[in-house]
Amino acid sequence: MQLAVRAFLVSFGLIFVGLGYFFGVNMAGEARAGADRAERLAPAHAATLERAAPGTELLVEGTLSPQNQPRFRDFVAYVREEFRGADDNGDDKWVEDERVTPPLLLEADGLVQIANADYTLISPHERWQEAGLNWSSSTEEGTKRYAGLVAGRPVTTIGAVTQGREGNTLQAELIYGGTRQSYIASQREASSILPWVGLAVALAGAGVALLGAWGLRRWR
């Protein structure tokens, strides 16, 4: 085994150890914190938002108003990905090429206005993909797939109260396509699974790094 290959194995393995730590500790911790946060915040309604002071953190559980205009098909907000052929491992490669997340109206015992267009969209209501699976290097166009939110469906959002022209609005951090309870459950599930995923990735990386380190020791 050449010296450069052995050094590469050590570096490659340590990268995977770091990824395992990221999945098992950082991402699991974020999921746990998200669930704790949603459990701490009681569902707010339109009247709660109107009475709240600017900067107050609120969780609103409601439905997307029919007043929201579809942006593509039935989606009032969506993320689009484009097929770009296969990656180095032969797996399908999809790249996000468009994100449409406009301010939205929610119905929660009255209308709640989401003021911003930079929220994170989590767990879309529906997905849709163009027929076929193609990528043209000459036109640089590929099959598109969409994941988005649909009017009339339940959503949960967390954000901070802001002062709008016609009353208080919500500066949303995230909009989840489902109920508060299902959001909490999904975050709890992720926080329990991710440590095992992280451990598996870290152990695999440690094994590769040890193999390379053993080779380097023999080289000396």
Short mmCIF file of C-alpha atoms in Angstrom, two decimals:
data_model
loop_
_atom_site.label_atom_id
_atom_site.label_comp_id
_atom_site.label_asym_id
_atom_site.label_seq_id
_atom_site.Cartn_x
_atom_site.Cartn_y
_atom_site.Cartn_z
CA MET A 1 0.00 0.00 0.00
CA GLN A 2 1.56 3.30 -1.08
CA LEU A 3 2.16 6.06 1.45
CA ALA A 4 -0.24 8.49 -0.29
CA VAL A 5 -3.03 5.89 -0.25
CA ARG A 6 -2.51 5.18 3.43
CA ALA A 7 -2.56 8.88 4.27
CA PHE A 8 -5.72 9.29 2.21
CA LEU A 9 -7.41 6.45 4.11
CA VAL A 10 -6.60 8.10 7.42
CA SER A 11 -7.95 11.46 6.25
CA PHE A 12 -11.02 9.88 4.62
CA GLY A 13 -11.80 7.87 7.73
CA LEU A 14 -11.46 10.88 10.01
CA ILE A 15 -13.87 12.82 7.80
CA PHE A 16 -16.46 10.09 8.30
CA VAL A 17 -15.81 10.12 12.04
CA GLY A 18 -16.59 13.84 11.94
CA LEU A 19 -19.74 13.20 9.92
CA GLY A 20 -20.82 10.59 12.43
CA TYR A 21 -20.37 13.13 15.21
CA PHE A 22 -22.38 15.69 13.23
CA PHE A 23 -25.28 13.27 12.67
CA GLY A 24 -25.22 11.68 16.10
CA VAL A 25 -24.66 14.78 18.21
CA ASN A 26 -25.38 17.99 16.33
CA MET A 27 -28.36 16.95 14.20
CA ALA A 28 -29.86 14.75 16.90
CA GLY A 29 -29.51 17.64 19.35
CA GLU A 30 -31.22 20.04 16.95
CA ALA A 31 -34.11 17.61 16.46
CA ARG A 32 -34.47 17.16 20.22
CA ALA A 33 -34.39 20.93 20.77
CA GLY A 34 -37.01 21.40 18.04
CA ALA A 35 -39.36 18.95 19.72
CA ASP A 36 -38.80 20.53 23.14
CA ARG A 37 -39.46 23.97 21.70
CA ALA A 38 -42.71 22.93 20.04
CA GLU A 39 -43.90 21.23 23.24
CA ARG A 40 -43.10 24.36 25.24
CA LEU A 41 -45.09 26.65 22.93
CA ALA A 42 -48.86 26.32 23.19
CA PRO A 43 -50.67 26.71 19.84
CA ALA A 44 -51.48 30.37 19.19
CA HIS A 45 -54.36 31.79 17.16
CA ALA A 46 -55.01 34.98 15.21
CA ALA A 47 -56.18 36.81 18.32
CA THR A 48 -53.08 35.70 20.24
CA LEU A 49 -50.86 37.07 17.47
CA GLU A 50 -52.69 40.40 17.41
CA ARG A 51 -52.28 40.89 21.17
CA ALA A 52 -48.62 39.76 21.34
CA ALA A 53 -45.74 42.18 21.65
CA PRO A 54 -43.26 42.38 18.73
CA GLY A 55 -40.50 39.81 19.15
CA THR A 56 -42.69 37.31 21.00
CA GLU A 57 -42.05 33.72 19.94
CA LEU A 58 -45.21 31.94 18.77
CA LEU A 59 -46.24 28.57 17.39
CA VAL A 60 -49.31 28.69 15.14
CA GLU A 61 -51.17 25.55 14.12
CA GLY A 62 -53.80 25.98 11.43
CA THR A 63 -54.54 25.42 7.76
CA LEU A 64 -53.29 27.18 4.65
CA SER A 65 -55.92 29.65 3.51
CA PRO A 66 -57.57 29.18 0.09
CA GLN A 67 -56.66 32.84 -0.49
CA ASN A 68 -53.08 31.74 -1.15
CA GLN A 69 -52.47 31.64 -4.89
CA PRO A 70 -51.03 28.46 -6.43
CA ARG A 71 -47.51 28.99 -7.77
CA PHE A 72 -47.25 25.69 -9.65
CA ARG A 73 -50.01 23.12 -10.01
CA ASP A 74 -51.61 23.01 -6.50
CA PHE A 75 -48.49 24.18 -4.69
CA VAL A 76 -48.68 27.55 -2.92
CA ALA A 77 -45.04 27.13 -1.87
CA TYR A 78 -42.52 24.60 -3.12
CA VAL A 79 -38.94 23.49 -3.59
CA ARG A 80 -37.90 22.25 -7.04
CA GLU A 81 -35.04 19.89 -7.83
CA GLU A 82 -33.54 19.00 -11.19
CA PHE A 83 -32.11 15.64 -12.21
CA ARG A 84 -28.44 15.97 -13.17
CA GLY A 85 -27.57 12.41 -14.15
CA ALA A 86 -25.57 10.06 -11.93
CA ASP A 87 -22.94 10.93 -9.36
CA ASP A 88 -19.56 9.25 -8.94
CA ASN A 89 -21.19 6.31 -7.17
CA GLY A 90 -23.79 5.79 -9.90
CA ASP A 91 -26.64 7.18 -7.77
CA ASP A 92 -29.20 9.64 -9.12
CA LYS A 93 -28.06 13.23 -8.61
CA TRP A 94 -30.73 15.83 -7.82
CA VAL A 95 -29.89 19.51 -7.35
CA GLU A 96 -32.23 22.17 -5.96
CA ASP A 97 -32.67 24.78 -8.69
CA GLU A 98 -35.70 26.77 -7.51
CA ARG A 99 -37.31 27.65 -4.18
CA VAL A 100 -40.64 29.48 -4.11
CA THR A 101 -41.66 30.27 -0.52
CA PRO A 102 -43.84 33.40 -0.61
CA PRO A 103 -45.58 35.04 2.36
CA LEU A 104 -48.64 32.95 3.19
CA LEU A 105 -51.99 33.31 4.92
CA LEU A 106 -52.92 30.77 7.60
CA GLU A 107 -56.34 30.17 9.09
CA ALA A 108 -56.17 29.74 12.86
CA ASP A 109 -59.46 31.04 14.29
CA GLY A 110 -58.87 34.00 12.00
CA LEU A 111 -56.21 34.92 9.47
CA VAL A 112 -52.51 34.86 10.35
CA GLN A 113 -50.15 36.57 7.92
CA ILE A 114 -46.70 35.07 7.40
CA ALA A 115 -44.65 38.15 6.54
CA ASN A 116 -41.43 36.68 5.13
CA ALA A 117 -40.34 34.54 2.20
CA ASP A 118 -37.21 32.94 3.66
CA TYR A 119 -38.71 30.31 5.97
CA THR A 120 -37.64 26.68 5.90
CA LEU A 121 -40.19 24.32 4.35
CA ILE A 122 -40.40 21.00 6.22
CA SER A 123 -42.39 17.86 5.37
CA PRO A 124 -44.27 18.98 2.23
CA HIS A 125 -47.90 17.98 1.69
CA GLU A 126 -47.38 16.59 -1.79
CA ARG A 127 -44.69 15.72 -4.33
CA TRP A 128 -44.84 15.73 -8.12
CA GLN A 129 -42.28 14.71 -10.74
CA GLU A 130 -42.14 15.11 -14.50
CA ALA A 131 -42.37 11.95 -16.56
CA GLY A 132 -39.14 10.18 -17.41
CA LEU A 133 -35.69 10.69 -15.97
CA ASN A 134 -33.50 12.66 -18.33
CA TRP A 135 -30.53 15.02 -18.35
CA SER A 136 -29.27 16.79 -21.49
CA SER A 137 -25.74 18.14 -21.30
CA SER A 138 -26.31 20.14 -24.50
CA THR A 139 -29.35 22.06 -23.22
CA GLU A 140 -28.41 21.66 -19.54
CA GLU A 141 -32.00 20.70 -18.78
CA GLY A 142 -33.17 17.75 -16.72
CA THR A 143 -36.28 16.20 -15.22
CA LYS A 144 -37.85 18.35 -12.51
CA ARG A 145 -39.47 17.23 -9.28
CA TYR A 146 -41.41 19.36 -6.81
CA ALA A 147 -42.24 19.17 -3.11
CA GLY A 148 -44.61 21.71 -1.63
CA LEU A 149 -47.54 22.92 0.42
CA VAL A 150 -51.20 22.88 -0.66
CA ALA A 151 -54.00 25.25 0.38
CA GLY A 152 -56.52 23.78 2.79
CA ARG A 153 -54.01 21.42 4.37
CA PRO A 154 -52.77 21.62 8.00
CA VAL A 155 -49.53 23.43 8.79
CA THR A 156 -47.53 24.35 11.86
CA THR A 157 -45.24 27.34 11.96
CA ILE A 158 -42.88 28.82 14.53
CA GLY A 159 -41.61 32.38 14.41
CA ALA A 160 -41.50 35.82 15.99
CA VAL A 161 -44.18 38.50 16.05
CA THR A 162 -43.50 41.52 13.83
CA GLN A 163 -45.44 44.75 13.32
CA GLY A 164 -47.06 44.94 9.90
CA ARG A 165 -48.93 47.77 8.17
CA GLU A 166 -52.32 46.38 9.18
CA GLY A 167 -51.43 44.71 12.45
CA ASN A 168 -49.12 42.02 13.74
CA THR A 169 -47.65 39.43 11.41
CA LEU A 170 -45.40 36.42 11.96
CA GLN A 171 -41.78 36.21 10.83
CA ALA A 172 -41.68 32.44 10.32
CA GLU A 173 -38.56 30.36 10.83
CA LEU A 174 -40.18 27.19 9.51
CA ILE A 175 -43.44 25.92 8.10
CA TYR A 176 -44.17 22.24 8.64
CA GLY A 177 -46.75 20.47 6.50
CA GLY A 178 -48.75 18.90 9.30
CA THR A 179 -50.00 19.31 12.86
CA ARG A 180 -48.02 20.38 15.89
CA GLN A 181 -48.27 16.87 17.31
CA SER A 182 -46.93 15.25 14.15
CA TYR A 183 -44.07 17.77 14.03
CA ILE A 184 -43.10 16.91 17.60
CA ALA A 185 -43.32 13.19 16.86
CA SER A 186 -41.13 13.52 13.75
CA GLN A 187 -38.49 15.46 15.67
CA ARG A 188 -38.52 12.92 18.51
CA GLU A 189 -38.12 10.09 16.02
CA ALA A 190 -35.20 11.84 14.31
CA SER A 191 -33.51 12.50 17.65
CA SER A 192 -33.70 8.78 18.53
CA ILE A 193 -32.53 7.48 15.12
CA LEU A 194 -29.74 9.94 14.30
CA PRO A 195 -27.39 8.87 17.14
CA TRP A 196 -27.40 5.31 15.76
CA VAL A 197 -26.81 6.59 12.24
CA GLY A 198 -23.97 8.74 13.53
CA LEU A 199 -22.45 5.84 15.44
CA ALA A 200 -22.52 3.59 12.36
CA VAL A 201 -20.90 6.26 10.19
CA ALA A 202 -18.28 7.05 12.84
CA LEU A 203 -17.39 3.37 13.35
CA ALA A 204 -17.00 2.86 9.61
CA GLY A 205 -14.80 5.93 9.40
CA ALA A 206 -12.75 4.84 12.40
CA GLY A 207 -12.18 1.44 10.78
CA VAL A 208 -10.91 3.04 7.57
CA ALA A 209 -8.70 5.46 9.50
CA LEU A 210 -7.22 2.65 11.60
CA LEU A 211 -6.48 0.66 8.46
CA GLY A 212 -4.61 3.62 7.02
CA ALA A 213 -2.81 4.31 10.31
CA TRP A 214 -1.70 0.68 10.53
CA GLY A 215 -0.32 0.95 7.01
CA LEU A 216 1.56 4.14 7.87
CA ARG A 217 3.10 2.47 10.92
CA ARG A 218 4.31 -0.43 8.82
CA TRP A 219 5.74 2.02 6.27
CA ARG A 220 7.98 3.46 8.96
#
